[in-house]
PDB file of C-alpha atoms in Angstrom:
ATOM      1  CA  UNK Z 757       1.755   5.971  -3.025  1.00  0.00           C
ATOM      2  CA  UNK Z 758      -2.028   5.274  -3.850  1.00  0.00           C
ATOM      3  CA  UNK Z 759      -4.010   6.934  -6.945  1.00  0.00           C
ATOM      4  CA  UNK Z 760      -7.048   8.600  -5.419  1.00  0.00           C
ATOM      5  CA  UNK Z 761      -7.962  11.551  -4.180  1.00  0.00           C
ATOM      6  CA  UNK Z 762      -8.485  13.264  -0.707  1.00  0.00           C
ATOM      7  CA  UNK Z 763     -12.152  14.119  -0.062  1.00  0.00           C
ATOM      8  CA  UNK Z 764     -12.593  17.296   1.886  1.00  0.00           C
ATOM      9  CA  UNK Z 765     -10.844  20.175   2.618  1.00  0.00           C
ATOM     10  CA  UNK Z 766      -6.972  20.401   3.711  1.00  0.00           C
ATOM     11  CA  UNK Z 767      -7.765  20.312   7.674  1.00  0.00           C
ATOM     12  CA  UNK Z 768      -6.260  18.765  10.798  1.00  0.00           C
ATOM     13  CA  UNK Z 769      -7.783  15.361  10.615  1.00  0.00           C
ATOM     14  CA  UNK Z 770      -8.994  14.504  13.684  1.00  0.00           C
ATOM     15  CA  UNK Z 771      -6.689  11.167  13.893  1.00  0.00           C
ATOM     16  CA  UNK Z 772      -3.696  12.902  13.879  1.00  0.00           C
ATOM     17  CA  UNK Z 773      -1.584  12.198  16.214  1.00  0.00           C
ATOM     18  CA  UNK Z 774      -4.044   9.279  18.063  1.00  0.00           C
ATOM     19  CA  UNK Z 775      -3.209   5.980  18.809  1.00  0.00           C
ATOM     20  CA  UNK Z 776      -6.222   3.946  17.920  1.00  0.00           C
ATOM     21  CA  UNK Z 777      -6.629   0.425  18.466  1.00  0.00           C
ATOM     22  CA  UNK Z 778      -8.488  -1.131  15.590  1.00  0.00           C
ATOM     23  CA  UNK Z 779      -8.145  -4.697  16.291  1.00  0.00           C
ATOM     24  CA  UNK Z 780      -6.625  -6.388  19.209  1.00  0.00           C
ATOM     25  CA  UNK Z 781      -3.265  -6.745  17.863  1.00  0.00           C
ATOM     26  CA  UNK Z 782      -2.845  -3.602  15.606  1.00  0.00           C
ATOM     27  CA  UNK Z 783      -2.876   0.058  16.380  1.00  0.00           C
ATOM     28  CA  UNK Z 784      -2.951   2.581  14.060  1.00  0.00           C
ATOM     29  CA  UNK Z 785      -1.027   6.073  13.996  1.00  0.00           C
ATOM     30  CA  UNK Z 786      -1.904   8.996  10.917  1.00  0.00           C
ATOM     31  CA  UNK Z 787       0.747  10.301   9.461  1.00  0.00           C
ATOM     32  CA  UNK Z 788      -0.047  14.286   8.988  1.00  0.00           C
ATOM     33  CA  UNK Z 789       1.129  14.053   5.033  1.00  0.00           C
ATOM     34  CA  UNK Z 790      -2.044  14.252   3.276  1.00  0.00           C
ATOM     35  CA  UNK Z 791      -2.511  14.201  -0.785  1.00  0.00           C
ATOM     36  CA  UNK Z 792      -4.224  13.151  -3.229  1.00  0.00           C
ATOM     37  CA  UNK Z 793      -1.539  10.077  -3.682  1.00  0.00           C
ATOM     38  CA  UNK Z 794      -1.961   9.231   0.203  1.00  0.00           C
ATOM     39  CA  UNK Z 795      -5.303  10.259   0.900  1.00  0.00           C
ATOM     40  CA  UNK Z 796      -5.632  11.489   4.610  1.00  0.00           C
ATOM     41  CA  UNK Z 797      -1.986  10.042   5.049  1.00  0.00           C
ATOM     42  CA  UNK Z 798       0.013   7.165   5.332  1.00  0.00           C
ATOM     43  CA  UNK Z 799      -1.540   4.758   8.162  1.00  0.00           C
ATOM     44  CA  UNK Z 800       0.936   3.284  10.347  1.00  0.00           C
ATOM     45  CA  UNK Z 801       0.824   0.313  12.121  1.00  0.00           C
ATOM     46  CA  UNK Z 802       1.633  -0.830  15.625  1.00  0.00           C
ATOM     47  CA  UNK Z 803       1.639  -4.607  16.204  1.00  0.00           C
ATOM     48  CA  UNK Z 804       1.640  -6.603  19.101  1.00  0.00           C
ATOM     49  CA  UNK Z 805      -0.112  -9.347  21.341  1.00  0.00           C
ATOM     50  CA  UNK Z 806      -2.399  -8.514  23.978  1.00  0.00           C
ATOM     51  CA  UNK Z 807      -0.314  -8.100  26.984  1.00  0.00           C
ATOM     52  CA  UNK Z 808       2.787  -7.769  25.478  1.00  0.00           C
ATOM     53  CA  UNK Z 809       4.943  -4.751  25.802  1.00  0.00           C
ATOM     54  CA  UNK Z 810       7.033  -4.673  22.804  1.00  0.00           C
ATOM     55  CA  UNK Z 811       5.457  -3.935  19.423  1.00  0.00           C
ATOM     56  CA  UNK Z 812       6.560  -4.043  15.481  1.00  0.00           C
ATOM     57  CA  UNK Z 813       6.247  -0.814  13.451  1.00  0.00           C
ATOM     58  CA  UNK Z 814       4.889  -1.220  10.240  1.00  0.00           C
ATOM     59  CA  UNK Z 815       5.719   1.910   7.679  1.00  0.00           C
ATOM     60  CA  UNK Z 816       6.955   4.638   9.679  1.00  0.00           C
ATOM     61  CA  UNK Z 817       5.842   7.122   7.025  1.00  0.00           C
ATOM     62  CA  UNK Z 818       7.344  10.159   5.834  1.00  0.00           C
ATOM     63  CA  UNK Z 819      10.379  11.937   7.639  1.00  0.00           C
ATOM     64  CA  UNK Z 820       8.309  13.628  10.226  1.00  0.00           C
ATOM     65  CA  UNK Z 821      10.021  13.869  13.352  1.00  0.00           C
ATOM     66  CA  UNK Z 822       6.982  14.833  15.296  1.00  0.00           C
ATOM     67  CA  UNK Z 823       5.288  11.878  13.655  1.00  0.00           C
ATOM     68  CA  UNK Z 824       8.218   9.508  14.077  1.00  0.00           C
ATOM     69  CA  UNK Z 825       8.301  10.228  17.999  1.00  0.00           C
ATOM     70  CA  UNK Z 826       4.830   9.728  18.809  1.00  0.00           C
ATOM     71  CA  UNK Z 827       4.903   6.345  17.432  1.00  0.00           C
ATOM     72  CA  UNK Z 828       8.315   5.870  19.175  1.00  0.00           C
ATOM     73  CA  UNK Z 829       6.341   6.648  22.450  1.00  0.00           C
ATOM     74  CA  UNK Z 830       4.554   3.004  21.430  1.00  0.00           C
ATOM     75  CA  UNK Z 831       7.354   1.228  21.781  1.00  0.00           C
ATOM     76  CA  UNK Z 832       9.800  -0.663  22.958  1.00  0.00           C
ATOM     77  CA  UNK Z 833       9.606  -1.743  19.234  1.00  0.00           C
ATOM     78  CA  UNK Z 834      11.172  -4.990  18.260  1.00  0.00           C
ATOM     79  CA  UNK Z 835      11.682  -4.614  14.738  1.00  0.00           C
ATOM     80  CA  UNK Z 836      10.221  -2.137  11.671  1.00  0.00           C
ATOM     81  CA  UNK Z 837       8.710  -3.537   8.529  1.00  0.00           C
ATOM     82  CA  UNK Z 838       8.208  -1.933   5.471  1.00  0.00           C
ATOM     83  CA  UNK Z 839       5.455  -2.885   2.919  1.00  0.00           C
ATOM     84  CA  UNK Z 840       7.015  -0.962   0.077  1.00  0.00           C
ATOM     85  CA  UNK Z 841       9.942   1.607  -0.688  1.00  0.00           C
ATOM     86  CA  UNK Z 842       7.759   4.596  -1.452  1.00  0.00           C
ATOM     87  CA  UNK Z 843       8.689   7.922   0.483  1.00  0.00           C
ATOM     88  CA  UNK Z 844       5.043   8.082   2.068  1.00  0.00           C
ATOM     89  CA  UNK Z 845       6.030   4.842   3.903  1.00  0.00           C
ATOM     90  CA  UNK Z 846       9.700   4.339   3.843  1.00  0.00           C
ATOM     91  CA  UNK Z 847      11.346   7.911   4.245  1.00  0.00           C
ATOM     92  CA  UNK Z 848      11.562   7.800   7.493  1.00  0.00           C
ATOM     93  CA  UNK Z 849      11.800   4.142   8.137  1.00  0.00           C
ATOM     94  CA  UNK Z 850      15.676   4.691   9.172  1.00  0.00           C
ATOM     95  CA  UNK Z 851      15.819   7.472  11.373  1.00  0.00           C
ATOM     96  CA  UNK Z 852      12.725   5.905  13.461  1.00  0.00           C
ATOM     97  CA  UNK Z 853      15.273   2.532  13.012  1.00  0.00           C
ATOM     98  CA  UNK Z 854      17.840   4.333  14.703  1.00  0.00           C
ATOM     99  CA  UNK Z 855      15.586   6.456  17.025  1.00  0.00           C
ATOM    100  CA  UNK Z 856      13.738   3.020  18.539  1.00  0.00           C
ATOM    101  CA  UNK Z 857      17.275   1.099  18.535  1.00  0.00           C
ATOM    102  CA  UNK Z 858      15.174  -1.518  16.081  1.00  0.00           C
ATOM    103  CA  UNK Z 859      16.234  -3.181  13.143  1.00  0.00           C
ATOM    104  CA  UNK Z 860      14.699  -2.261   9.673  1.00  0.00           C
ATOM    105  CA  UNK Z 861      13.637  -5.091   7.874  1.00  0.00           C
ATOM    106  CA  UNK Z 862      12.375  -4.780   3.898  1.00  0.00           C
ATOM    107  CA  UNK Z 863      12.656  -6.483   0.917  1.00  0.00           C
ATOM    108  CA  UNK Z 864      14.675  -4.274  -1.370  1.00  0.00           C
ATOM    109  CA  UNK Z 865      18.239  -4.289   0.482  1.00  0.00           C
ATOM    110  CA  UNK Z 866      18.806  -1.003   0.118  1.00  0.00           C
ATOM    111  CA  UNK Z 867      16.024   0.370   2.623  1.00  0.00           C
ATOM    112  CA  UNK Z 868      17.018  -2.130   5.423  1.00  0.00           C
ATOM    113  CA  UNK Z 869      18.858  -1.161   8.602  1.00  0.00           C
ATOM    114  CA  UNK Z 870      20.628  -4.462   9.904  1.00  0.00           C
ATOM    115  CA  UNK Z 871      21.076  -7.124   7.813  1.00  0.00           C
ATOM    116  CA  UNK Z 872      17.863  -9.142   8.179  1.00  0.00           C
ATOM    117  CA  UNK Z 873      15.518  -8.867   5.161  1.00  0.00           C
ATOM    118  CA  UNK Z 874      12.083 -10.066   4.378  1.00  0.00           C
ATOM    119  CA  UNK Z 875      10.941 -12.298   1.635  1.00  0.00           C
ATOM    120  CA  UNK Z 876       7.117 -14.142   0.611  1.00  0.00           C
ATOM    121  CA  UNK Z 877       6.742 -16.809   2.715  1.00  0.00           C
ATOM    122  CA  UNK Z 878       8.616 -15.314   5.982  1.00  0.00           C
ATOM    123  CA  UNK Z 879       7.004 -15.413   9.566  1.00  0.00           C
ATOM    124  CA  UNK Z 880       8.370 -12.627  11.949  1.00  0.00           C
ATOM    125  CA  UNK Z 881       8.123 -13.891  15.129  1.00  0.00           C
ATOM    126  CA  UNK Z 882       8.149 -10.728  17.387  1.00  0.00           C
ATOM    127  CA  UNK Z 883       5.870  -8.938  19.807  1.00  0.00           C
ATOM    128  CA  UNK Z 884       3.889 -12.234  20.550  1.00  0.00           C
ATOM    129  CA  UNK Z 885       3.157 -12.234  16.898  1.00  0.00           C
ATOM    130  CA  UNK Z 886       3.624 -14.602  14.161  1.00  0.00           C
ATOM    131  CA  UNK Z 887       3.578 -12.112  11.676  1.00  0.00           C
ATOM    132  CA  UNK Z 888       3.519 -14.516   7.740  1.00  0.00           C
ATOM    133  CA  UNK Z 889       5.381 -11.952   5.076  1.00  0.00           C
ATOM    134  CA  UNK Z 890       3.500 -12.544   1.538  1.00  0.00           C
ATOM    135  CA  UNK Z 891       5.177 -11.500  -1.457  1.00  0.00           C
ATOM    136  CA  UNK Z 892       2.733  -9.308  -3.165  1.00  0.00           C
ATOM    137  CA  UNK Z 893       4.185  -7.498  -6.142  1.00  0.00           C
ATOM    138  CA  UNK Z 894       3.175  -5.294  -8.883  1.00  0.00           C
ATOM    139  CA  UNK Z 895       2.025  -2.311  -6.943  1.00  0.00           C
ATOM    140  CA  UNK Z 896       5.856  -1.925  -6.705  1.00  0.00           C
ATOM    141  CA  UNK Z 897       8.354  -4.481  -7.059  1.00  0.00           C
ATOM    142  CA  UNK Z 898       8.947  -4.977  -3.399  1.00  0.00           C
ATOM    143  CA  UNK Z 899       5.573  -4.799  -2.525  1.00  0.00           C
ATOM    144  CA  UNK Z 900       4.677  -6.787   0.578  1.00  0.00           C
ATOM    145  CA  UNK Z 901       1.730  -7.650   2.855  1.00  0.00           C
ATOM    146  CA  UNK Z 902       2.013  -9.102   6.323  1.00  0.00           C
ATOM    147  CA  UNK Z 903      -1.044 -11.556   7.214  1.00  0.00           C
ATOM    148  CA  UNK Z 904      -1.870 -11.734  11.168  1.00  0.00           C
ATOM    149  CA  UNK Z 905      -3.349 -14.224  12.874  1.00  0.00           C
ATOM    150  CA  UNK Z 906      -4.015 -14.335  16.369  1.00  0.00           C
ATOM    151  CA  UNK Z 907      -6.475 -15.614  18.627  1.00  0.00           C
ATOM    152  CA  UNK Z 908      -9.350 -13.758  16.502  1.00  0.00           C
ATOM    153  CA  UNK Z 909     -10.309 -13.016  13.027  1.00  0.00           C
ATOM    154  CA  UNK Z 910      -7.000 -12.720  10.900  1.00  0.00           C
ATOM    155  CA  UNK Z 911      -6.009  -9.260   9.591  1.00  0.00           C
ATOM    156  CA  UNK Z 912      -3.763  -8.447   6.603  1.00  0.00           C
ATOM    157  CA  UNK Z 913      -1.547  -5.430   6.075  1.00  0.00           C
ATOM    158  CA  UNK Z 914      -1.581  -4.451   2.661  1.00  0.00           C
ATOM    159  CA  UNK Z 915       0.220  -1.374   2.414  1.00  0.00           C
ATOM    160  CA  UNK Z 916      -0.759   0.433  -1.198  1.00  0.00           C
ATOM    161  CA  UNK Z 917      -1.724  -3.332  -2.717  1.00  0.00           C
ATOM    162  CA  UNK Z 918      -5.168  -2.410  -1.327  1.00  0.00           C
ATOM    163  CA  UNK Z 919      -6.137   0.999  -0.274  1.00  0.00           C
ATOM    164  CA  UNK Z 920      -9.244   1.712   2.404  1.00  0.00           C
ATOM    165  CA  UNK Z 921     -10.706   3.859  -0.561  1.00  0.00           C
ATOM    166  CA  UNK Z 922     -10.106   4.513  -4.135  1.00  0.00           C
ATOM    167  CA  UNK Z 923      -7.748   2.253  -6.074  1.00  0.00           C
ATOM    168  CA  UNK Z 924      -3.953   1.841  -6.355  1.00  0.00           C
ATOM    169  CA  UNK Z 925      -1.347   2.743  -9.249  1.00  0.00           C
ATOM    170  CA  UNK Z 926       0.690  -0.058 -10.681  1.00  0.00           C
ATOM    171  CA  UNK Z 927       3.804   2.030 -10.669  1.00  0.00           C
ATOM    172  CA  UNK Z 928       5.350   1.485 -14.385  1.00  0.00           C
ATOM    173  CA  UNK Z 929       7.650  -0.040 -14.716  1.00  0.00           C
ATOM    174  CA  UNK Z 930       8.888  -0.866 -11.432  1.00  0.00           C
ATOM    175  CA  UNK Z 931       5.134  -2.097 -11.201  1.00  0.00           C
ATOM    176  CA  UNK Z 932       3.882  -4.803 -13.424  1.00  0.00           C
ATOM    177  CA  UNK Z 933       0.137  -5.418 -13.839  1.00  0.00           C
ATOM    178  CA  UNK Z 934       0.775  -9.255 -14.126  1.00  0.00           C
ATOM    179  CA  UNK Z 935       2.375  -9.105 -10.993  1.00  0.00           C
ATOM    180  CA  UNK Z 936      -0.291  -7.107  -9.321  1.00  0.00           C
ATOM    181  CA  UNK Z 937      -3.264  -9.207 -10.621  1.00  0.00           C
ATOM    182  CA  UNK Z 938      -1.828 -11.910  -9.201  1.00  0.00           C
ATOM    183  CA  UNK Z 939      -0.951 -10.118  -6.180  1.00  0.00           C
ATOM    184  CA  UNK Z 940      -4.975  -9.437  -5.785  1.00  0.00           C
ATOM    185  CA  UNK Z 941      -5.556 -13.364  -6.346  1.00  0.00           C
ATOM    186  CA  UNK Z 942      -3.209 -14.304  -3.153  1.00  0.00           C
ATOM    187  CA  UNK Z 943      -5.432 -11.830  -1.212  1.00  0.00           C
ATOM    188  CA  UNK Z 944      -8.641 -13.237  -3.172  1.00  0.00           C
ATOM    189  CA  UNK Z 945      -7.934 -16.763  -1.312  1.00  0.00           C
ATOM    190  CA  UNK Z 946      -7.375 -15.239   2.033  1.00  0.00           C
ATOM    191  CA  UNK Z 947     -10.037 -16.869   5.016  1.00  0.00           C
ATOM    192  CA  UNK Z 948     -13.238 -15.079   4.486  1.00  0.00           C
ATOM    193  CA  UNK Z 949     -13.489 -12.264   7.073  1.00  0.00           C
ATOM    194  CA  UNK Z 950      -9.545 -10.882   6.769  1.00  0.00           C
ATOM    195  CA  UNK Z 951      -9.841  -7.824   7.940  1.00  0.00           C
ATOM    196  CA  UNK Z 952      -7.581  -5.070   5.817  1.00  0.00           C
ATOM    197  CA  UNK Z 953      -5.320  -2.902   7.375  1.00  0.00           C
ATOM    198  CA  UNK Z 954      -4.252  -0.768   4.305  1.00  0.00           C
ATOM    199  CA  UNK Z 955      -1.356   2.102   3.947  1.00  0.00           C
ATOM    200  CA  UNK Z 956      -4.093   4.468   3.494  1.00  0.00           C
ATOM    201  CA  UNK Z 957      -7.320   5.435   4.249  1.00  0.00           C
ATOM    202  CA  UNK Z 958     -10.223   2.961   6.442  1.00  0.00           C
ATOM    203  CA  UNK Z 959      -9.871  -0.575   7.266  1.00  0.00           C
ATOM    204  CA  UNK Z 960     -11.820  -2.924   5.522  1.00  0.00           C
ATOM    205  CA  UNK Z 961     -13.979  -5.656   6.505  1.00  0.00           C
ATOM    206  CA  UNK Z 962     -13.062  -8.774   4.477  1.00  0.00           C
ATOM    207  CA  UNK Z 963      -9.759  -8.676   1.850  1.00  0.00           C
ATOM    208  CA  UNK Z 964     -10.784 -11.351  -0.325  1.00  0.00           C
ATOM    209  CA  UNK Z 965     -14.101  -8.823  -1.312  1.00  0.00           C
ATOM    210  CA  UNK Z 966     -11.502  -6.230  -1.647  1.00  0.00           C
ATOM    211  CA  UNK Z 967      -9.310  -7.772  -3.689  1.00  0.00           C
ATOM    212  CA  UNK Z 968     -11.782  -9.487  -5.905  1.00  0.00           C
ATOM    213  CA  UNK Z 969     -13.588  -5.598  -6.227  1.00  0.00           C
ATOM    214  CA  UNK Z 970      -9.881  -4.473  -7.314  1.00  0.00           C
ATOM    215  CA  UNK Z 971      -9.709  -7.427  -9.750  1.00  0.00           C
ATOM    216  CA  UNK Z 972     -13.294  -6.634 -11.512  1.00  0.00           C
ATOM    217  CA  UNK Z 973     -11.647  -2.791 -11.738  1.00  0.00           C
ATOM    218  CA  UNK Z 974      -8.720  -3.959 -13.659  1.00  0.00           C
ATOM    219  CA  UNK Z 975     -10.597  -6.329 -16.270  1.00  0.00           C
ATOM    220  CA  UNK Z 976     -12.584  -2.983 -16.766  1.00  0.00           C
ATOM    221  CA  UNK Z 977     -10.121  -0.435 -17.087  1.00  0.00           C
ATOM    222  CA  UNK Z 978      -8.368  -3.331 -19.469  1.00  0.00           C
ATOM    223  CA  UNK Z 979     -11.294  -3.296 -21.570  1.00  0.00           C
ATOM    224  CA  UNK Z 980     -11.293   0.472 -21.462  1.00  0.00           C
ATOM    225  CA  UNK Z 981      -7.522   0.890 -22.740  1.00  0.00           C
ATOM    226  CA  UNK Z 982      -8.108  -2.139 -25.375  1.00  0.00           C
ATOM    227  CA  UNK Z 983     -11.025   0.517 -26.781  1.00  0.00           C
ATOM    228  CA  UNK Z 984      -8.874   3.341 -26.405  1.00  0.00           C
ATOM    229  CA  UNK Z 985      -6.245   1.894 -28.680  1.00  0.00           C
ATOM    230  CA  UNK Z 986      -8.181   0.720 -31.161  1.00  0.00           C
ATOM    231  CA  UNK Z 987     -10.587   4.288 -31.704  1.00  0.00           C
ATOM    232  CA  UNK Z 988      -6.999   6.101 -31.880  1.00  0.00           C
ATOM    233  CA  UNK Z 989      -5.557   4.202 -34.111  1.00  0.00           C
ATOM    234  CA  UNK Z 990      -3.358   1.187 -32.784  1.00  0.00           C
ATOM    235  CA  UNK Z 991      -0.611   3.174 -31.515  1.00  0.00           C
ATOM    236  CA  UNK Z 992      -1.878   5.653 -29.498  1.00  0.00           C
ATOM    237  CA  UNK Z 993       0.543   7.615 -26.523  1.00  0.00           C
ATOM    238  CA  UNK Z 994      -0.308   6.972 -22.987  1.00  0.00           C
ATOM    239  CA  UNK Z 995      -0.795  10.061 -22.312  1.00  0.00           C
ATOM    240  CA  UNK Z 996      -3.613  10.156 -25.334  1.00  0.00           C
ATOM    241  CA  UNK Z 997      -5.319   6.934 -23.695  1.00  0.00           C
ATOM    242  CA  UNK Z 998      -4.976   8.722 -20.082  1.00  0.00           C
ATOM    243  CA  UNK Z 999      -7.572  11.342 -21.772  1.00  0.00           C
ATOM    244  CA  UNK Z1000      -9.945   9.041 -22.689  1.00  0.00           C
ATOM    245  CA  UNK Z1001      -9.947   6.179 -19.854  1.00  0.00           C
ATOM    246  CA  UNK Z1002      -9.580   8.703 -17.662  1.00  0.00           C
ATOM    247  CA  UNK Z1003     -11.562  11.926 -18.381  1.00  0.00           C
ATOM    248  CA  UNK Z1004     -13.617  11.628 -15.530  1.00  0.00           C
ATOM    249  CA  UNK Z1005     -10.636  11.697 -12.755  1.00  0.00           C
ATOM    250  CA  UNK Z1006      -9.358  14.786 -11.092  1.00  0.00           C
ATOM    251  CA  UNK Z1007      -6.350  15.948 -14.123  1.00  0.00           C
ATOM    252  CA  UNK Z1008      -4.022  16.269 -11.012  1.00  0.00           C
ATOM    253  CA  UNK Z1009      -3.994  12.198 -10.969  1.00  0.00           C
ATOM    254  CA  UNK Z1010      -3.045  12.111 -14.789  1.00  0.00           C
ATOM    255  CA  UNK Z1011       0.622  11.372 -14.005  1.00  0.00           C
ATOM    256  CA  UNK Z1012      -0.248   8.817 -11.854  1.00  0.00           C
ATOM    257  CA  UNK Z1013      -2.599   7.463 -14.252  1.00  0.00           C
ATOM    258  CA  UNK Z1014       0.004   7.070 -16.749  1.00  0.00           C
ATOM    259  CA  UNK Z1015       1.802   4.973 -14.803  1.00  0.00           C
ATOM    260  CA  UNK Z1016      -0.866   2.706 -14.506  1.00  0.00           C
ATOM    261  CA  UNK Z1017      -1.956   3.198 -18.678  1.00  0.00           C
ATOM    262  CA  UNK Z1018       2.069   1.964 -19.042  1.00  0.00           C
ATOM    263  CA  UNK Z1019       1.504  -1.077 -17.501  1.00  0.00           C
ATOM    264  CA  UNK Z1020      -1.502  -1.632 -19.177  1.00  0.00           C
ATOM    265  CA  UNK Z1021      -0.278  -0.846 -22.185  1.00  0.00           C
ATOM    266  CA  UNK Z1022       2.576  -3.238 -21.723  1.00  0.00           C
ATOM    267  CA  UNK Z1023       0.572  -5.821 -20.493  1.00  0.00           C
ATOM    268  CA  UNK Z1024      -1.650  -5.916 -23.430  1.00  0.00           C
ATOM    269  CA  UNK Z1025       0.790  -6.504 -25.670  1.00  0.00           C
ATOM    270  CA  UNK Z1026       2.641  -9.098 -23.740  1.00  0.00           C
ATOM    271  CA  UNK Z1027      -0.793 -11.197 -23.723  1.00  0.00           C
ATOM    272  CA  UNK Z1028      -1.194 -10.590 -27.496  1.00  0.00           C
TER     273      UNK Z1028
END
C-alpha cells in the first residue's frame, strides 16, 4: 500500500500482462489492481541469473488468478518472497505458493507457507542469486527489501519502503516513523548507482538519491505537523492536522494521510 495517486484515466495499462526484463536478473509483471494506494498496480518481480531456469517470485500481488498464472508461466519458481503483508502484495502470495509447488517465505509467520522465514541480514541463495534480505521497517512492521547483486550494477527491491513515484504511508501504528527514517538511512548507504525496483510504479536509477529525497520529505512534512500543532492549539486531532498539512492532496488520500499524521504525531512527542 503506497500514498499517491494514479495519474491518468482508469485504462488497460499497456504493461499488463508483459513480462519485461528491466535488468538482467529481474523481470517485472503488472498486477491489473490499480488505485490511488498502488498506483498503476503492484509490480511483481521475477528473479533469476542469466541462464538459469528457475526464478524467485517477489510479491505475487493481489488474488488474481489470471495474474497469478501468468507469472506462474515464469517459473519453475524456487521460492516466493514477500516484502510486506499488505493485500496489494501478499493476498495472493499462498495460492501462487501452492499453484508453483514453492515455498512462501516472509517475515511475519503468519503469511509464510513452509516453515522457512526471512529476517535482516538473510541471503537467499536461489535461482543463481544471492539474494541479502534487509530489515527495513516502519513502512509496516515487516517491511523488507531484498538487495541484488550480480555481475552488474546492484539492484534493490523495496517493496512500498520506496515507491517509483509519489511517497509512501507509514502505516500507524503498525508503522513507526523512527523505524522508517531509519529504514531510508540503510538505503541512503547503499553503493551509488542501486538501481530501485519498487512495489509500485517506475524503477529508479540510484536508491541512495531516493531514499535521501524521501528523507528531506519527512524533515518537511515534520516541520509542517510541528506548525500545525502549534497554530491549533497544542492538541490538535489528526484528522484537523491532515487539513492543513495536507490541503493540497487529492481528499481521497486523507485516510491514508492520517496514518502517516499518527505516526508523526507520535513521533513528535516521543522526541520531546
Amino acid at each position: 500500500m503506497s500514498g499517491s495517486p494514479l495519474v491518468g484515466e482508469r485504462a488497460a495499462h499497456p504493461a499488463y500482462g508483459v513480462l519485461r526484463q528491466v535488468t538482467p536478473t529481474a523481470a517485472v509483471l503488472l498486477a491489473d489492481n490499480p488505485s490511488p494506494m498502488t498506483l498503476d498496480g503492484t509490480n511483481t518481480w521475477v528473479l533469476r541469473a542469466p541462464d538459469t531456469e528457475a526464478c524467485v517470485v517477489v510479491d505475487p500481488g493481489p488474488l488474481d488468478e489470471a495474474h497469478l498464472a501468468r507469472v506462474a508461466a515464469c517459473g519453475p519458481v524456487a521460492a516466493v518472497l514477500l516484502t510486506h503483508g499488505h493485500p496489494d502484495h501478499a493476498e495472493g502470495a499462498r495460492r501462487f505458493g501452492e499453484l508453483v509447488g514453492a515455498p512462501v517465505r516472509a517475515l511475519d509467520p503468519a503469511l509464510r507457507l513452509g516453515s522457512e522465514g526471512l529476517a535482516g541480514g538473510d541471503v537467499v541463495a536461489e535461482a543463481g542469486l544471492a539474494i541479502r534480505v534487509l530489515a527495513t521497517p516502519g513502512h509496516t512492521a515487516d517491511s523488507l527489501c531484498f538487495l541484488i547483486d550480480h555481475d552488474g550494477p546492484p539492484s534493490v527491491l523495496t517493496g512500498d519502503t520506496v515507491l517509483g513515484r509519489g511517497s509512501t504511508v507509514v502505516a500507524h501504528p503498525d508503522g513507526q516513523l523512527a523505524d522508517y527514517l531509519e529504514s531510508l538511512r540503510v538505503l541512503a548507504d547503499l553503493a551509488p548507482g542501486t538501481a530501485v525496483l519498487p512495489g509500485h510504479g517506475p524503477e529508479l536509477a540510484d536508491a541512495g538519491e531516493a531514499a535521501r529525497g524521501y528523507l528531506a520529505h519527512r524533515e518537511q512534512r515534520l516541520a509542517q505537523v510541528r506548525a500545525a500543532v502549534a497554530s491549533l492549539g497544542g492538541a490538535p486531532t489528526p484528522r484537523q492536522v491532515v487539513e492543513l498539512v495536507y490541503a493540497d492532496v487529492d481528499r481521497v488520500l486523507w485516510p491514508a494521510a492520517e496514518w502517516s499524521v499518527r505516526a508523526q504525531l507520535e513521533y513528535l512527542r516521543e522526541q520531546s
